Amino acid sequence: MDDARNLLGDVLAPERGRVGSGSMRIYTRKGDDGTTGLYFGGRVAKDSALPTAYGTVDEAQAFIGLARAEAQPGSELDQLLVAIERDLWVLMADLATDEANRAKLVAGETLVTDAMVASLERRIDDLSARFTMPSEFVVPGGNRVAAALDVARTVVRRAERDSLAAAAPGSRVIAYLNRLSDLLWTMARWQEGDSLTARAVAPLAGEAEKGA
């Protein structure tokens, strides 16, 4: 899948060949030259700033989906993660649009808004009020869903770093990703209950005997 329009589910390019009733080919061959199409047109190198940024957001979305697969279907966690996954389509559209076409973006649909960032902050505040937050570093892996949320958090952090070179002036993408990583950390601690903190780690096997 070689361009942002296809990644984001926009109308498929007319030259894509039909392979059956109501279906289209998944490949276009356009990207064989190392370029990729942006959301409202234009082509750039696949390793340039915009594809790198929205590609990492795509990766983050996939890891959040992996965490959601560990959640009880229909649970509060499941619903929260679905909402985040949907938000990330907005981020990818925002990042996949050339500066010349940004006027075509629609707030909340293809353009990240202050309201989207504020929504994450409210979720962080709500969850963190339900339990005592750890006051030091936490050892990941309390349970499967918490571990998956921690992995997703690290990918979101990378997406934030990658987006620094790609986000347009005034974009709220960076703020959203920053709050999202905080939310995922909070969700992981919420899901594992009693977190194992760094200072509480027992000595490695054999170390206690060495010190005796």
Short mmCIF file of C-alpha atoms in Angstrom, two decimals:
data_model
loop_
_atom_site.label_atom_id
_atom_site.label_comp_id
_atom_site.label_asym_id
_atom_site.label_seq_id
_atom_site.Cartn_x
_atom_site.Cartn_y
_atom_site.Cartn_z
CA MET A 1 0.00 0.00 0.00
CA ASP A 2 2.02 2.87 -1.35
CA ASP A 3 0.34 6.17 -0.56
CA ALA A 4 -1.32 8.09 2.22
CA ARG A 5 -4.68 8.22 0.48
CA ASN A 6 -4.89 4.45 0.54
CA LEU A 7 -3.53 4.21 4.08
CA LEU A 8 -6.19 6.67 5.24
CA GLY A 9 -9.03 5.05 3.33
CA ASP A 10 -9.64 7.85 0.83
CA VAL A 11 -11.10 7.20 -2.63
CA LEU A 12 -8.80 4.78 -4.44
CA ALA A 13 -6.93 6.08 -7.44
CA PRO A 14 -8.88 5.36 -10.65
CA GLU A 15 -5.98 3.57 -12.31
CA ARG A 16 -6.05 0.79 -9.72
CA GLY A 17 -7.31 -2.33 -11.45
CA ARG A 18 -10.39 -4.22 -10.30
CA VAL A 19 -9.78 -7.84 -9.35
CA GLY A 20 -13.37 -8.80 -8.66
CA SER A 21 -16.82 -7.43 -7.97
CA GLY A 22 -16.50 -4.39 -5.71
CA SER A 23 -12.79 -4.91 -5.02
CA MET A 24 -9.55 -3.20 -5.97
CA ARG A 25 -5.94 -4.27 -6.12
CA ILE A 26 -3.99 -3.56 -2.94
CA TYR A 27 -0.85 -2.73 -4.91
CA THR A 28 -0.30 0.14 -7.35
CA ARG A 29 3.40 -0.24 -8.26
CA LYS A 30 3.71 3.53 -7.89
CA GLY A 31 6.00 3.17 -4.91
CA ASP A 32 8.54 1.01 -6.72
CA ASP A 33 10.62 4.14 -7.35
CA GLY A 34 10.96 4.80 -3.63
CA THR A 35 8.35 7.55 -3.47
CA THR A 36 4.92 7.68 -1.85
CA GLY A 37 1.83 9.80 -2.40
CA LEU A 38 0.61 12.36 0.13
CA TYR A 39 -3.00 12.72 1.24
CA PHE A 40 -4.09 15.57 -1.06
CA GLY A 41 -1.55 14.88 -3.77
CA GLY A 42 2.15 15.20 -4.38
CA ARG A 43 4.85 12.57 -4.00
CA VAL A 44 7.84 12.44 -1.67
CA ALA A 45 10.60 9.97 -0.84
CA LYS A 46 9.43 7.21 1.46
CA ASP A 47 12.19 7.98 3.93
CA SER A 48 11.43 11.71 4.07
CA ALA A 49 9.96 13.44 7.13
CA LEU A 50 6.23 13.12 6.45
CA PRO A 51 6.07 9.37 5.64
CA THR A 52 8.47 8.64 8.49
CA ALA A 53 6.19 10.46 10.93
CA TYR A 54 2.81 9.13 9.82
CA GLY A 55 4.33 5.68 9.32
CA THR A 56 5.40 5.63 12.96
CA VAL A 57 1.89 6.74 14.00
CA ASP A 58 0.57 3.84 11.92
CA GLU A 59 2.92 1.54 13.83
CA ALA A 60 1.73 2.99 17.13
CA GLN A 61 -1.87 2.39 16.12
CA ALA A 62 -1.06 -1.25 15.38
CA PHE A 63 0.56 -1.72 18.79
CA ILE A 64 -2.42 -0.10 20.48
CA GLY A 65 -4.53 -2.62 18.60
CA LEU A 66 -2.36 -5.38 20.03
CA ALA A 67 -3.05 -4.03 23.52
CA ARG A 68 -6.76 -3.88 22.72
CA ALA A 69 -6.66 -7.55 21.72
CA GLU A 70 -5.74 -8.28 25.36
CA ALA A 71 -8.72 -6.30 26.70
CA GLN A 72 -12.18 -7.67 27.42
CA PRO A 73 -14.38 -6.84 24.40
CA GLY A 74 -16.74 -4.00 25.22
CA SER A 75 -14.87 -3.09 28.42
CA GLU A 76 -13.95 0.47 29.35
CA LEU A 77 -10.37 -0.21 28.29
CA ASP A 78 -11.52 -1.59 24.94
CA GLN A 79 -13.65 1.49 24.29
CA LEU A 80 -10.88 3.89 25.27
CA LEU A 81 -8.42 2.19 22.94
CA VAL A 82 -10.87 2.16 20.02
CA ALA A 83 -11.36 5.91 20.45
CA ILE A 84 -7.58 6.43 20.42
CA GLU A 85 -7.12 4.25 17.34
CA ARG A 86 -9.72 6.34 15.52
CA ASP A 87 -8.01 9.56 16.59
CA LEU A 88 -4.77 8.31 15.09
CA TRP A 89 -6.31 8.31 11.61
CA VAL A 90 -6.76 12.06 12.11
CA LEU A 91 -3.11 12.41 13.08
CA MET A 92 -1.96 10.46 10.04
CA ALA A 93 -4.03 12.68 7.72
CA ASP A 94 -2.61 15.78 9.40
CA LEU A 95 0.96 14.52 9.00
CA ALA A 96 0.42 13.20 5.47
CA THR A 97 -0.65 16.55 4.04
CA ASP A 98 1.72 18.91 2.28
CA GLU A 99 1.83 22.49 3.57
CA ALA A 100 0.23 23.75 0.35
CA ASN A 101 -2.88 21.61 0.95
CA ARG A 102 -3.43 22.12 4.67
CA ALA A 103 -6.37 24.45 4.05
CA LYS A 104 -8.27 21.37 2.86
CA LEU A 105 -8.03 19.65 6.24
CA VAL A 106 -11.17 19.43 8.39
CA ALA A 107 -10.89 19.98 12.15
CA GLY A 108 -11.42 16.76 14.09
CA GLU A 109 -11.58 14.67 10.91
CA THR A 110 -8.23 15.23 9.21
CA LEU A 111 -6.78 17.97 11.43
CA VAL A 112 -5.81 17.48 15.08
CA THR A 113 -7.56 19.96 17.39
CA ASP A 114 -7.10 21.42 20.86
CA ALA A 115 -10.27 19.57 21.86
CA MET A 116 -8.67 16.23 20.99
CA VAL A 117 -5.68 17.05 23.20
CA ALA A 118 -7.96 18.20 26.03
CA SER A 119 -9.93 14.96 25.79
CA LEU A 120 -6.75 12.96 26.48
CA GLU A 121 -5.96 15.16 29.45
CA ARG A 122 -9.42 14.53 30.92
CA ARG A 123 -8.94 10.79 30.51
CA ILE A 124 -5.57 10.94 32.24
CA ASP A 125 -7.07 12.90 35.14
CA ASP A 126 -10.01 10.51 35.44
CA LEU A 127 -7.91 7.35 35.50
CA SER A 128 -5.16 8.69 37.74
CA ALA A 129 -7.77 9.67 40.34
CA ARG A 130 -8.79 6.03 40.71
CA PHE A 131 -5.54 4.72 42.19
CA THR A 132 -2.29 5.82 43.80
CA MET A 133 0.17 6.61 41.03
CA PRO A 134 3.69 5.17 41.40
CA SER A 135 6.19 7.82 42.45
CA GLU A 136 9.21 6.19 40.78
CA PHE A 137 10.16 4.13 37.74
CA VAL A 138 8.01 1.05 37.12
CA VAL A 139 9.23 -2.35 35.93
CA PRO A 140 7.05 -3.24 32.90
CA GLY A 141 5.31 -6.60 32.65
CA GLY A 142 2.82 -6.72 35.52
CA ASN A 143 0.40 -8.47 33.16
CA ARG A 144 -0.05 -8.90 29.42
CA VAL A 145 -2.31 -5.93 28.80
CA ALA A 146 -0.15 -3.55 30.87
CA ALA A 147 2.97 -4.77 29.05
CA ALA A 148 1.29 -4.23 25.66
CA LEU A 149 0.26 -0.71 26.71
CA ASP A 150 3.84 0.04 27.73
CA VAL A 151 5.14 -1.13 24.35
CA ALA A 152 2.54 1.05 22.62
CA ARG A 153 3.64 3.98 24.79
CA THR A 154 7.26 3.67 23.65
CA VAL A 155 6.19 3.60 20.00
CA VAL A 156 4.06 6.72 20.56
CA ARG A 157 7.11 8.41 22.07
CA ARG A 158 9.04 7.57 18.91
CA ALA A 159 6.17 8.90 16.79
CA GLU A 160 6.39 12.15 18.76
CA ARG A 161 10.13 12.42 18.04
CA ASP A 162 9.66 11.60 14.36
CA SER A 163 6.86 14.16 14.07
CA LEU A 164 9.06 17.03 15.22
CA ALA A 165 10.53 17.27 11.73
CA ALA A 166 7.18 16.77 10.00
CA ALA A 167 4.44 18.60 11.86
CA ALA A 168 3.34 21.89 10.31
CA PRO A 169 3.72 25.13 12.28
CA GLY A 170 0.82 25.40 14.72
CA SER A 171 -0.10 21.72 14.38
CA ARG A 172 -1.40 20.00 17.51
CA VAL A 173 0.06 16.63 16.50
CA ILE A 174 3.04 16.88 18.88
CA ALA A 175 0.85 17.86 21.83
CA TYR A 176 -1.53 14.99 21.10
CA LEU A 177 1.24 12.40 20.94
CA ASN A 178 2.81 13.75 24.11
CA ARG A 179 -0.47 13.40 26.04
CA LEU A 180 -1.17 10.03 24.46
CA SER A 181 2.09 8.57 25.77
CA ASP A 182 1.15 9.86 29.24
CA LEU A 183 -2.31 8.33 28.91
CA LEU A 184 -0.93 4.95 27.85
CA TRP A 185 1.44 4.95 30.82
CA THR A 186 -1.48 5.76 33.12
CA MET A 187 -3.62 3.05 31.52
CA ALA A 188 -0.85 0.48 31.98
CA ARG A 189 -0.56 1.30 35.69
CA TRP A 190 -4.37 1.21 36.02
CA GLN A 191 -4.50 -2.22 34.42
CA GLU A 192 -1.73 -3.81 36.45
CA GLY A 193 -2.96 -2.54 39.83
CA ASP A 194 0.06 -2.85 42.11
CA SER A 195 3.06 -1.81 40.04
CA LEU A 196 6.51 -3.25 40.65
CA THR A 197 8.80 -0.27 41.11
CA ALA A 198 12.48 -0.16 40.22
CA ARG A 199 13.68 0.00 43.81
CA ALA A 200 11.61 -3.02 44.79
CA VAL A 201 13.33 -5.40 42.36
CA ALA A 202 14.82 -8.43 44.09
CA PRO A 203 18.50 -9.27 43.46
CA LEU A 204 19.24 -11.44 40.46
CA ALA A 205 19.55 -15.15 41.17
CA GLY A 206 22.93 -15.82 42.72
CA GLU A 207 23.61 -12.21 43.63
CA ALA A 208 22.32 -12.65 47.18
CA GLU A 209 24.73 -15.53 47.72
CA LYS A 210 27.67 -13.46 46.46
CA GLY A 211 26.93 -10.76 48.98
CA ALA A 212 26.50 -13.16 51.89
#
